Coordinates of C-alpha atoms and ligand atoms in Angstrom, one line a residue:
Chain A
M67 CA -86.6 -57.3 66.4
E68 CA -82.1 -57.5 67.1
L69 CA -80.0 -54.3 66.5
T70 CA -78.1 -54.0 63.3
V71 CA -73.9 -53.9 63.1
N72 CA -74.5 -50.9 62.0
L73 CA -76.4 -49.9 65.6
K74 CA -74.4 -52.1 67.6
S75 CA -71.6 -49.6 67.3
R76 CA -72.9 -46.2 67.5
L77 CA -75.2 -47.8 70.2
D78 CA -71.1 -48.7 71.4
E79 CA -69.5 -44.9 70.5
I80 CA -71.9 -43.6 72.8
K81 CA -72.1 -46.5 75.6
R82 CA -68.5 -45.1 75.3
K83 CA -69.0 -40.9 75.4
F84 CA -71.3 -41.2 78.0
P85 CA -69.9 -41.6 81.6
F86 CA -73.5 -43.1 83.1
A87 CA -75.9 -45.7 81.6
F88 CA -79.2 -43.9 81.7
S89 CA -77.5 -40.4 79.7
S90 CA -77.4 -43.2 76.6
V91 CA -81.3 -43.2 76.1
L92 CA -81.7 -39.9 74.5
P93 CA -79.1 -40.8 71.9
A94 CA -79.3 -44.6 71.3
I95 CA -82.5 -43.7 70.5
H96 CA -81.5 -41.2 67.7
A97 CA -79.6 -43.6 66.3
V98 CA -83.0 -45.9 66.4
Q99 CA -84.7 -43.5 64.5
E100 CA -81.8 -42.9 62.1
E101 CA -81.4 -46.1 61.3
F102 CA -84.7 -47.1 60.4
G103 CA -86.4 -43.8 60.2
Y104 CA -88.5 -44.8 63.3
I105 CA -89.0 -46.8 66.7
P106 CA -90.4 -49.3 65.8
L107 CA -92.0 -50.6 68.9
E108 CA -90.3 -54.6 68.6
I109 CA -86.6 -52.9 68.8
E110 CA -86.9 -51.8 72.3
P111 CA -86.6 -54.9 73.8
A112 CA -82.9 -55.4 72.1
V113 CA -82.2 -52.1 72.5
A114 CA -82.6 -51.7 76.3
R115 CA -80.5 -55.6 77.1
Y116 CA -77.9 -53.6 75.3
L117 CA -77.8 -50.3 77.6
A118 CA -78.9 -52.5 79.9
V119 CA -82.0 -49.7 82.0
P120 CA -85.0 -51.3 82.0
Q121 CA -87.3 -51.4 78.7
E122 CA -90.1 -48.5 80.5
R123 CA -86.9 -46.1 80.5
I124 CA -86.8 -46.7 77.1
R125 CA -90.9 -46.5 76.6
E126 CA -91.1 -43.2 78.4
V127 CA -88.8 -41.2 76.5
T128 CA -89.6 -42.8 72.3
T129 CA -93.4 -41.3 74.1
F130 CA -92.6 -38.2 75.7
Y131 CA -90.3 -35.8 72.4
F132 CA -91.9 -34.9 69.6
M133 CA -89.1 -35.6 67.3
F134 CA -89.5 -39.3 68.1
N135 CA -92.0 -41.2 64.8
N136 CA -93.8 -43.8 67.1
R137 CA -94.7 -44.7 63.4
S138 CA -93.6 -44.5 60.3
V139 CA -93.2 -40.9 58.3
G140 CA -92.8 -39.9 54.3
K141 CA -88.7 -40.5 53.0
Y142 CA -89.9 -36.4 53.5
H143 CA -90.5 -34.9 57.1
I144 CA -92.1 -31.7 56.3
Y145 CA -91.5 -29.9 60.0
L146 CA -93.6 -26.2 59.5
C147 CA -93.6 -23.6 62.0
S148 CA -96.7 -22.2 63.0
N149 CA -96.2 -19.9 66.0
V150 CA -97.1 -16.7 66.7
S151 CA -94.4 -15.3 64.5
C152 CA -94.3 -17.3 61.6
W153 CA -98.5 -17.2 61.9
L154 CA -97.4 -13.2 62.3
R155 CA -95.1 -14.1 58.6
N156 CA -98.7 -15.5 57.1
Y157 CA -97.1 -19.1 57.4
E158 CA -101.1 -20.6 56.7
S159 CA -101.0 -19.7 53.1
I160 CA -98.5 -21.5 53.5
L161 CA -99.5 -24.3 54.5
A162 CA -102.0 -24.1 52.2
Y163 CA -99.3 -24.6 49.7
L164 CA -98.0 -27.3 50.7
E165 CA -101.4 -29.1 52.1
K166 CA -102.5 -28.5 47.8
K167 CA -99.1 -29.4 46.3
L168 CA -98.8 -32.5 47.7
N169 CA -102.7 -33.4 47.9
I170 CA -102.1 -34.1 51.7
S171 CA -103.3 -32.7 55.1
A172 CA -101.3 -31.2 58.0
G173 CA -100.0 -35.3 60.1
E174 CA -99.9 -36.9 56.5
T175 CA -98.4 -39.4 54.8
T176 CA -98.4 -39.4 51.3
P177 CA -99.8 -42.5 50.0
D178 CA -96.2 -42.5 48.1
G179 CA -94.5 -42.8 51.4
R180 CA -92.3 -39.4 50.1
F181 CA -93.7 -36.6 52.5
T182 CA -95.5 -36.4 55.7
I183 CA -96.3 -32.9 56.8
S184 CA -96.4 -32.5 60.4
L185 CA -97.5 -28.8 61.6
V186 CA -95.1 -27.4 64.8
E187 CA -93.6 -25.3 66.8
C188 CA -91.0 -22.1 66.3
L189 CA -87.7 -23.7 64.9
G190 CA -86.2 -20.6 66.1
M191 CA -85.6 -19.0 63.0
C192 CA -88.0 -16.1 63.4
E193 CA -86.1 -13.9 61.6
Q194 CA -86.7 -16.0 58.4
A195 CA -90.4 -16.7 58.9
P196 CA -92.5 -18.2 57.7
V197 CA -90.0 -21.5 57.6
M198 CA -89.6 -24.8 57.6
Q199 CA -87.7 -27.8 58.1
I200 CA -87.5 -31.1 55.7
N201 CA -85.4 -33.7 57.6
G202 CA -83.3 -31.3 59.5
I203 CA -82.3 -29.2 57.2
S204 CA -83.9 -25.2 57.4
Y205 CA -85.5 -23.5 55.0
G206 CA -87.0 -19.7 55.3
D207 CA -88.2 -16.6 54.2
L208 CA -91.1 -19.2 52.3
T209 CA -93.4 -18.8 49.6
P210 CA -95.2 -20.8 46.8
E211 CA -92.4 -20.6 44.6
K212 CA -90.0 -21.4 47.5
I213 CA -92.0 -24.0 47.5
D214 CA -91.4 -25.8 44.6
R215 CA -88.2 -25.5 43.9
I216 CA -87.4 -26.7 47.4
L217 CA -89.5 -30.5 46.3
D218 CA -88.9 -30.2 42.9
N219 CA -85.0 -30.4 43.2
L220 CA -85.8 -33.2 46.7
D221 CA -84.3 -36.8 44.5
Chain B
M102 CA -71.8 2.8 68.3
T103 CA -72.3 0.4 70.4
E104 CA -69.9 -1.7 71.2
K105 CA -71.1 -5.7 69.7
I106 CA -69.2 -8.1 72.9
L107 CA -71.1 -11.3 71.8
S108 CA -71.9 -10.6 67.5
R109 CA -68.3 -8.8 67.0
R110 CA -67.3 -11.4 64.5
F111 CA -70.3 -12.6 63.7
D112 CA -70.2 -11.4 59.7
L113 CA -67.0 -12.3 59.5
K114 CA -66.5 -15.2 56.6
D115 CA -65.8 -18.4 58.4
S116 CA -66.6 -16.6 61.8
H117 CA -68.0 -20.1 62.9
T118 CA -64.0 -22.1 62.5
L119 CA -61.1 -22.6 64.7
K120 CA -58.8 -20.0 62.9
V121 CA -61.0 -17.1 62.6
Y122 CA -61.6 -16.7 66.4
E123 CA -58.3 -17.4 67.4
E124 CA -56.9 -14.7 64.9
N125 CA -60.0 -11.6 65.9
G126 CA -59.0 -12.6 70.2
G127 CA -60.7 -15.6 71.0
Y128 CA -59.2 -17.9 73.4
I129 CA -57.4 -14.3 74.6
A130 CA -59.9 -14.3 78.4
L131 CA -58.6 -18.4 78.3
R132 CA -55.6 -17.9 79.0
K133 CA -55.7 -15.1 81.1
A134 CA -58.0 -17.0 83.3
L135 CA -55.8 -20.1 83.7
K136 CA -52.9 -18.7 83.3
E137 CA -53.0 -15.0 86.1
M138 CA -56.8 -15.5 88.2
S139 CA -57.8 -17.3 90.7
P140 CA -61.2 -18.9 90.5
A141 CA -62.6 -17.2 93.5
Q142 CA -61.3 -13.9 91.5
I143 CA -63.1 -14.5 87.9
L144 CA -66.1 -15.0 90.2
D145 CA -65.8 -11.6 91.6
E146 CA -65.5 -9.9 88.3
V147 CA -68.5 -12.0 87.4
K148 CA -70.9 -10.6 90.6
R149 CA -69.7 -6.9 89.5
S150 CA -69.9 -6.7 86.5
N151 CA -74.1 -7.3 87.1
L152 CA -74.2 -9.9 84.6
R153 CA -77.6 -11.7 85.1
G154 CA -79.1 -14.9 83.5
R155 CA -79.9 -14.3 79.3
G156 CA -82.6 -17.7 79.4
G157 CA -85.5 -16.0 80.8
A158 CA -86.0 -15.0 84.5
G159 CA -82.4 -12.3 85.3
F160 CA -80.8 -15.0 87.8
P161 CA -77.7 -13.1 88.4
A162 CA -74.8 -15.6 87.0
G163 CA -71.9 -14.7 89.8
M164 CA -74.5 -15.0 92.8
K165 CA -75.8 -18.6 91.2
W166 CA -72.4 -19.3 91.1
S167 CA -71.7 -18.7 94.8
F168 CA -74.8 -21.0 95.6
L169 CA -72.6 -24.2 94.8
P170 CA -71.6 -25.3 98.2
K171 CA -68.1 -25.4 98.9
D172 CA -66.0 -28.2 99.6
T173 CA -68.1 -31.3 98.6
D174 CA -66.2 -34.3 97.1
K175 CA -69.3 -34.6 94.5
P176 CA -68.2 -33.5 90.8
V177 CA -69.6 -30.7 90.1
Y178 CA -71.6 -30.0 86.9
L179 CA -71.9 -27.4 84.6
C180 CA -75.4 -27.6 81.8
V181 CA -76.2 -25.4 79.6
N182 CA -79.0 -24.4 77.8
A183 CA -79.3 -24.8 74.3
D184 CA -82.7 -25.7 73.9
E185 CA -84.1 -21.7 73.0
S186 CA -87.5 -22.9 72.4
E187 CA -89.6 -19.9 74.0
P188 CA -91.3 -18.8 70.3
G189 CA -89.9 -15.9 69.3
T190 CA -86.2 -16.5 70.8
F191 CA -83.5 -16.9 68.3
K192 CA -80.6 -15.8 69.8
D193 CA -78.9 -18.8 71.3
R194 CA -78.6 -19.5 67.1
F195 CA -76.8 -17.2 66.4
I196 CA -74.4 -17.3 68.9
M197 CA -74.1 -21.3 67.7
E198 CA -73.6 -20.6 63.6
R199 CA -70.9 -18.5 64.3
D200 CA -69.0 -17.8 67.0
P201 CA -69.3 -21.5 68.6
H202 CA -66.0 -21.1 70.2
L203 CA -67.2 -18.2 71.4
L204 CA -69.7 -20.5 73.4
I205 CA -66.7 -23.2 74.4
E206 CA -64.3 -20.6 75.5
G207 CA -66.5 -19.2 77.9
I208 CA -67.4 -23.0 79.3
I209 CA -64.1 -23.7 79.6
I210 CA -63.9 -20.0 81.4
T211 CA -66.5 -21.3 83.6
C212 CA -66.5 -24.3 84.9
Y213 CA -62.5 -23.6 86.2
T214 CA -64.6 -21.1 87.9
I215 CA -67.5 -23.4 89.3
R216 CA -64.2 -26.5 89.4
S217 CA -66.3 -28.5 87.4
S218 CA -64.3 -31.0 84.9
Q219 CA -67.4 -32.1 82.8
A220 CA -69.7 -29.9 80.9
F221 CA -72.4 -30.2 78.4
I222 CA -74.7 -28.4 76.4
Y223 CA -78.2 -28.6 75.8
I224 CA -79.1 -28.0 72.5
R225 CA -82.9 -28.7 71.4
G226 CA -83.3 -31.4 68.7
E227 CA -84.2 -29.1 65.7
Y228 CA -81.0 -27.5 65.5
L229 CA -79.5 -30.5 63.7
S230 CA -76.9 -28.1 61.6
Q231 CA -76.2 -26.5 65.0
A232 CA -75.2 -29.2 66.3
R233 CA -73.5 -30.9 63.7
L234 CA -71.3 -26.6 63.7
L235 CA -70.2 -27.5 67.4
E236 CA -68.9 -30.7 67.3
Q237 CA -67.2 -30.1 65.3
A238 CA -66.0 -27.0 67.3
I239 CA -65.3 -29.1 70.1
Q240 CA -63.4 -31.5 68.4
D241 CA -61.5 -28.8 67.3
A242 CA -60.9 -27.8 71.2
Y243 CA -60.0 -30.9 72.0
A244 CA -57.2 -31.0 69.6
A245 CA -55.9 -27.4 70.3
K246 CA -55.8 -28.3 74.3
Y247 CA -57.7 -25.6 74.5
L248 CA -60.8 -29.1 76.5
G249 CA -59.6 -32.1 77.8
K250 CA -56.4 -33.0 79.8
N251 CA -54.3 -30.7 81.5
I252 CA -55.7 -27.3 79.2
L253 CA -52.4 -25.6 78.1
G254 CA -50.7 -27.1 81.3
S255 CA -52.3 -25.4 83.6
G256 CA -54.0 -28.9 85.0
F257 CA -56.8 -28.5 84.5
D258 CA -59.1 -30.6 82.7
L259 CA -62.8 -30.8 81.1
D260 CA -64.4 -32.7 79.4
L261 CA -67.7 -31.4 76.8
I262 CA -70.4 -33.4 75.6
L263 CA -73.3 -31.9 73.0
Y264 CA -76.2 -33.4 73.8
I265 CA -79.4 -33.6 71.3
G266 CA -82.2 -33.2 72.2
A267 CA -85.6 -33.9 70.1
G268 CA -88.1 -31.3 70.7
A269 CA -89.6 -30.6 74.1
Y270 CA -90.2 -27.5 75.3
I271 CA -90.1 -28.5 78.7
C272 CA -85.8 -30.0 78.5
G273 CA -85.9 -25.8 78.9
E274 CA -86.8 -25.7 82.2
E275 CA -84.1 -26.6 83.9
T276 CA -84.7 -29.2 86.3
A277 CA -87.2 -30.8 83.1
M278 CA -83.0 -30.9 80.9
L279 CA -81.7 -32.6 84.3
E280 CA -83.9 -35.5 83.8
S281 CA -83.4 -35.7 80.0
L282 CA -79.8 -35.6 80.3
E283 CA -80.8 -39.1 83.5
G284 CA -82.5 -40.2 79.9
K285 CA -85.7 -39.8 81.1
K286 CA -89.0 -37.6 80.4
G287 CA -89.0 -33.9 80.8
Y288 CA -91.1 -34.1 83.8
P289 CA -89.5 -30.9 85.9
R290 CA -88.4 -31.3 89.3
L291 CA -90.4 -29.5 92.3
K292 CA -87.7 -26.4 93.9
P293 CA -86.1 -27.4 96.7
P294 CA -83.7 -28.5 96.6
F295 CA -82.2 -26.5 93.9
P296 CA -80.3 -27.6 91.1
A297 CA -77.0 -25.9 92.6
V298 CA -77.1 -28.1 95.4
I299 CA -78.8 -30.8 94.3
G300 CA -78.6 -30.7 90.6
L301 CA -77.7 -34.1 87.8
Y302 CA -76.7 -37.4 89.4
N303 CA -77.9 -35.8 92.4
C304 CA -74.8 -33.5 92.9
P305 CA -73.5 -29.6 92.0
T306 CA -75.4 -28.7 88.9
I307 CA -74.7 -24.8 87.5
I308 CA -77.4 -24.5 84.9
N309 CA -76.9 -20.9 82.6
N310 CA -78.5 -19.9 79.3
V311 CA -75.9 -20.3 76.2
E312 CA -75.4 -16.2 76.0
T313 CA -74.7 -15.9 79.9
I314 CA -72.2 -18.1 79.4
A315 CA -70.6 -16.6 76.1
N316 CA -70.4 -13.0 77.5
V317 CA -68.0 -14.7 80.5
P318 CA -63.8 -14.7 78.3
A319 CA -64.9 -10.8 77.8
I320 CA -66.0 -10.1 81.4
V321 CA -62.9 -12.1 82.0
E322 CA -61.1 -10.2 79.3
R323 CA -61.6 -6.8 80.0
G324 CA -62.5 -7.0 84.3
G325 CA -65.9 -6.8 85.6
D326 CA -66.1 -3.0 85.9
W327 CA -66.2 -2.0 82.3
Y328 CA -69.2 -4.7 81.9
A329 CA -71.1 -2.9 84.0
G330 CA -70.8 0.0 82.7
L331 CA -71.9 -0.7 79.4
G332 CA -75.6 -0.8 80.8
P333 CA -77.4 0.7 83.3
P334 CA -77.3 -0.5 87.4
K335 CA -78.1 -3.9 87.8
N336 CA -78.3 -4.4 84.3
G337 CA -74.6 -5.2 83.4
G338 CA -73.9 -5.9 79.4
T339 CA -75.1 -6.4 76.1
R340 CA -78.1 -7.6 74.4
L341 CA -78.8 -9.2 71.5
F342 CA -82.3 -8.2 70.7
A343 CA -84.0 -10.9 68.6
V344 CA -87.3 -9.0 66.3
S345 CA -89.6 -10.9 64.2
G346 CA -92.8 -10.9 63.3
H347 CA -94.2 -7.7 61.2
V348 CA -91.1 -5.4 61.2
K349 CA -89.1 -4.8 57.7
R350 CA -85.8 -6.0 58.8
P351 CA -86.4 -8.1 61.3
G352 CA -83.1 -10.1 62.6
C353 CA -81.0 -9.7 65.8
Y354 CA -79.3 -7.1 66.9
E355 CA -76.5 -6.1 69.8
H356 CA -76.6 -2.7 71.6
P357 CA -76.4 -2.2 76.3
L358 CA -79.3 -3.6 78.7
G359 CA -82.1 -0.2 78.0
Y360 CA -80.9 0.3 74.7
P361 CA -84.4 1.8 73.6
L362 CA -87.9 -0.5 72.4
K363 CA -88.2 2.3 69.8
K364 CA -84.6 2.7 68.6
L365 CA -84.8 -1.0 68.2
L366 CA -88.3 -1.3 66.6
Y367 CA -87.6 1.8 64.1
E368 CA -84.2 2.5 63.6
D369 CA -82.6 -1.2 63.8
A370 CA -85.2 -3.4 62.4
G371 CA -86.5 -0.9 60.3
G372 CA -89.8 0.4 61.2
I373 CA -93.4 -1.5 60.8
L374 CA -94.1 -4.0 57.7
D375 CA -96.0 -1.5 54.5
D376 CA -95.8 1.2 57.1
L377 CA -98.8 0.5 59.6
P378 CA -99.8 1.1 62.4
L379 CA -98.5 -0.7 65.3
K380 CA -101.1 -2.5 67.0
A381 CA -98.4 -4.5 69.9
V382 CA -95.3 -5.8 70.5
V383 CA -94.2 -8.5 72.7
P384 CA -90.3 -7.3 74.9
G385 CA -90.1 -11.1 75.7
G386 CA -91.0 -13.7 74.1
S387 CA -94.4 -15.8 74.0
S388 CA -94.2 -16.1 77.1
V389 CA -94.8 -12.0 78.6
P390 CA -97.5 -9.5 78.7
V391 CA -97.7 -7.6 76.1
L392 CA -97.9 -5.0 75.0
K393 CA -99.5 -1.1 73.4
A394 CA -98.7 0.6 70.8
D395 CA -98.7 2.7 72.8
E396 CA -97.1 1.0 76.3
I397 CA -93.2 1.2 74.1
D398 CA -91.6 4.5 74.8
I399 CA -89.5 1.8 77.5
N400 CA -85.8 1.3 77.8
L401 CA -84.8 -3.0 77.3
D402 CA -83.1 -3.7 80.8
F403 CA -84.8 -6.3 82.5
D404 CA -86.2 -3.4 85.4
S405 CA -87.6 -0.9 82.7
V406 CA -89.6 -3.3 81.1
Q407 CA -90.2 -5.3 84.7
A408 CA -92.0 -1.4 85.6
A409 CA -93.5 -1.3 81.7
G410 CA -95.6 -4.2 83.5
S411 CA -93.9 -7.5 81.1
M412 CA -91.3 -8.6 80.7
L413 CA -87.2 -8.8 79.5
G414 CA -87.3 -12.5 79.2
S415 CA -85.2 -14.3 75.9
A416 CA -85.4 -10.9 74.9
A417 CA -87.8 -11.8 71.9
I418 CA -88.9 -8.9 70.6
I419 CA -92.4 -10.0 68.8
V420 CA -93.7 -7.4 66.6
M421 CA -97.7 -7.2 66.0
H422 CA -98.9 -4.2 63.2
E423 CA -102.4 -3.2 62.4
R424 CA -104.7 -5.6 60.5
T425 CA -103.2 -8.4 63.8
C426 CA -106.7 -10.3 65.2
M427 CA -105.4 -10.9 69.3
V428 CA -108.4 -13.5 69.3
K429 CA -106.1 -14.8 66.5
A430 CA -103.0 -14.0 68.5
T431 CA -104.2 -15.4 71.9
E432 CA -105.2 -19.2 69.7
R433 CA -101.4 -18.9 69.0
I434 CA -100.1 -18.5 72.3
I435 CA -102.3 -20.5 73.8
N436 CA -102.3 -24.2 71.6
F437 CA -98.3 -23.3 72.1
Y438 CA -98.4 -24.1 75.4
K439 CA -101.7 -26.8 75.3
E440 CA -98.6 -28.6 73.0
E441 CA -96.1 -28.5 75.6
S442 CA -97.7 -28.5 78.5
C443 CA -95.6 -31.6 80.4
G444 CA -98.7 -33.2 81.8
Q445 CA -97.5 -32.9 85.2
C446 CA -99.3 -31.0 87.7
S447 CA -103.5 -30.7 87.1
P448 CA -103.9 -26.6 86.5
C449 CA -101.4 -26.3 83.8
R450 CA -102.5 -29.4 82.2
E451 CA -106.6 -29.6 82.7
G452 CA -106.1 -25.3 82.3
T453 CA -103.9 -25.0 78.7
G454 CA -107.3 -27.6 77.6
W455 CA -109.5 -25.2 79.2
L456 CA -108.2 -22.1 77.5
L457 CA -107.4 -23.3 74.4
K458 CA -111.2 -25.1 73.9
I459 CA -112.8 -21.6 75.0
I460 CA -110.2 -20.0 72.3
Q461 CA -111.7 -22.3 69.8
R462 CA -115.8 -21.8 70.5
I463 CA -115.2 -17.6 70.3
L464 CA -113.4 -18.5 66.9
R465 CA -115.6 -20.8 65.7
G466 CA -118.0 -17.9 66.3
E467 CA -119.8 -20.1 69.1
G468 CA -118.8 -17.4 72.3
V469 CA -120.2 -15.7 74.8
M470 CA -119.6 -12.1 76.5
E471 CA -118.6 -14.9 79.1
D472 CA -116.6 -16.5 78.2
I473 CA -113.4 -13.3 77.7
D474 CA -113.8 -13.1 81.7
L475 CA -113.6 -17.3 82.1
L476 CA -110.0 -17.3 79.9
Y477 CA -109.1 -14.5 82.5
D478 CA -110.2 -16.4 85.4
V479 CA -108.7 -19.9 84.5
S480 CA -105.7 -18.3 84.1
E481 CA -105.9 -16.5 87.1
G482 CA -106.1 -19.7 88.3
I483 CA -104.2 -21.7 86.3
L484 CA -100.9 -18.6 88.1
G485 CA -98.7 -19.1 91.1
N486 CA -100.7 -23.4 91.1
T487 CA -97.9 -25.1 88.9
I488 CA -94.9 -27.2 89.7
C489 CA -92.5 -24.9 87.4
P490 CA -93.0 -21.6 85.5
L491 CA -94.3 -23.1 82.2
G492 CA -98.0 -22.6 84.0
D493 CA -97.6 -18.5 84.5
A494 CA -96.3 -18.5 80.9
V495 CA -99.7 -19.2 79.6
A496 CA -101.9 -17.4 82.2
M497 CA -99.8 -13.7 82.3
P498 CA -99.9 -13.5 78.7
V499 CA -103.6 -14.9 78.2
M500 CA -104.7 -12.1 81.2
S501 CA -103.2 -9.0 79.2
Y502 CA -104.6 -10.0 75.8
V503 CA -108.1 -10.6 77.4
T504 CA -107.8 -7.0 79.4
K505 CA -105.5 -4.8 76.7
F506 CA -107.7 -6.1 73.6
R507 CA -111.0 -6.5 75.6
D508 CA -113.2 -5.0 72.8
E509 CA -111.9 -7.2 70.6
F510 CA -113.1 -9.6 71.9
E511 CA -116.4 -8.5 72.6
Y512 CA -116.1 -7.6 68.6
F513 CA -116.0 -11.6 68.0
I514 CA -117.2 -13.0 69.8
A515 CA -121.1 -10.9 69.0
H516 CA -120.4 -10.4 64.8
K517 CA -119.4 -13.8 64.7
K518 CA -115.7 -12.5 63.2
S519 CA -112.6 -10.6 63.2
K520 CA -112.6 -6.8 63.6
I521 CA -109.7 -6.9 61.5
E522 CA -112.2 -8.6 59.0
T523 CA -113.6 -4.9 59.0
M524 CA -110.1 -3.4 57.3
V525 CA -108.8 -5.0 55.3
S526 CA -108.9 -2.7 52.1
Ligands
LIG687 C1 -91.0 -23.4 80.7 C2 -89.5 -22.9 80.2 C3 -88.6 -22.9 78.9 C4 -87.8 -22.4 79.6 N1 -86.0 -22.3 78.3 C5 -85.2 -22.4 78.4 C6 -84.7 -21.9 76.7 O1 -84.9 -22.4 76.4 N2 -83.6 -21.9 77.2 C7 -83.4 -21.3 78.8 O2 -82.0 -21.3 78.5 N3 -84.1 -21.1 79.5 C8 -85.0 -22.0 79.4 N4 -85.9 -21.6 80.9 C9 -85.6 -21.2 81.9 C10 -83.8 -22.0 82.3 O3 -85.2 -22.7 83.4 C11 -83.3 -21.5 82.9 O4 -83.8 -20.4 83.9 C12 -81.9 -21.3 82.4 O5 -82.1 -21.5 81.5 C13 -81.4 -19.9 83.5 O6 -80.3 -19.5 82.8 P1 -79.5 -18.1 83.1 O7 -79.8 -17.8 84.8 O8 -78.0 -18.0 82.6 O9 -81.0 -17.4 82.2 C14 -86.5 -22.0 80.7 C15 -87.8 -21.6 82.0 C16 -89.7 -22.6 81.9 C17 -90.0 -22.8 83.8
LIG688 S1 -96.8 -26.1 84.9 FE1 -97.0 -27.8 83.4 S2 -95.4 -28.4 81.6 FE2 -94.8 -27.4 84.6 S3 -94.6 -29.3 85.7 FE3 -96.6 -28.7 85.9 S4 -97.7 -29.4 84.2 FE4 -95.3 -29.8 83.4
LIG689 S1 -92.3 -18.8 65.0 FE1 -91.5 -19.6 63.0 S2 -89.2 -20.1 63.5 FE2 -90.3 -19.1 65.3

């Protein structure tokens, strides 16, 4: 698998920005994920070559960090916080509602490829618990009605 | 009225912009630092200020900076810890969202003091919108000549790079953060050597929390003695207390160190949700021992909280009312550290797994009374036996929940259900 033109120019930008080749690994993998929605295994050799780092480095990073998807996920990736403060504010009922509404369990993707639900750790928004993020955008003080409004407004 | 240092611009319209920052006292301290003060003078003020690290351990910032080797020919780096992933903690997010230039000004003054010309902010990957705001603020600071070459004509150069993590709590541990900045998985390093001597790319490196650095401009502007005088001895300045859980007004409240916990809960945060009786308070993020309702008559400074048997940590206050099942609370905490253990050392990797198995067994109604002591013993086996403090971060709270709420664990095991269920009306 080869790098796209767009990805190459992103990686060039990253290489210029970081004084050390190794430091460009995380930013580069973020760029790959933005391009494909996940990190295709077959792209790793090309990324390694382009950054001039060993291929194991890329593998080590794509597998260690939670936010790097090793397989494709839904168009909308829902991160629902399940940590203490959100638990105290009843995230469990929000999870039940989401699972029922989308007809999948946490960790799964809807058959049409639109939604994935992932349970995540504290999102640093505990004052608005319960909290979720969809593709990086945060939503707090969740209620079933609010979930309806948010999901129904996605295209 | 408490004087606000960190949050005084939080509620201004467009407080995140350079314009509003400059119109409200911003970058005055930087001018003073570069024009009127030597690095040694600033270091002296920071030492006098009794500013202690806001990331968790409360180490004096000035002392940390003075551990840098003198006359090194290697570059010195500053890495600002914006990983903010300790459950319950969200104060750094407020600074980055509402006053990013305060952080940037603090970084520039700090780098001038420690003679660094390259700084990094390591921000957690989930703070995407905050990262975008910060990136814009950094660009604006470059355009206004607060960053880059020859800052404000002083001859001092500084570059600042924002580095975005990817969802690994362990990367908040300072040496794991360095590994991550070097493009690796976040495996904590053995210490010593300490980062001040051998840090990023084997060069001397200072790591400080966002809130720690955000205090530096005020210390330069008004002096270390003034700052120290705001709090009790050895606890200079104010803190952003992040209150969450069962209170009426969860939020981020700034007060001097030594502020009474009760006042914070019942005045600032509006009291307990639904006016239910209080059961427990976690005073410093999920990794610290829990306090029972009758133990909360304390002041919130590092030393007072420690004297009460817990820790002020990240100053994240998690409140639990009467209807909180402490067995389930313990499970949530264990689950977190089990998920986030990097797996590098066996007491932590295996121990967190065992703890989770035991607590889940109890929650399924399959526990036996011996499991309570087993939770304690496994925790004790982890405590102090690991490469980084994540092991302690699960062991200490678990030991405290099991000890202080033993009756709830016993009830759960005997009746195969939570004691809380008997209370729900
Ligand atoms: C597992 C673990 C996670 C940590 N997470 C953070 C964090 O998210 N933010 C932070 O500032 N410090 C965190 N720390 C503390 C850092 O290791 C370090 O002490 C701190 O950033 C130093 O800054 P300070 O002296 O200004 O507090 C963590 C420590 C451990 C052991
Ligand atoms: S204590 Fe846990 S998180 Fe820390 S190095 Fe060991 S395995 Fe990794
Ligand atoms: S516990 Fe859910 S955002 Fe912090």
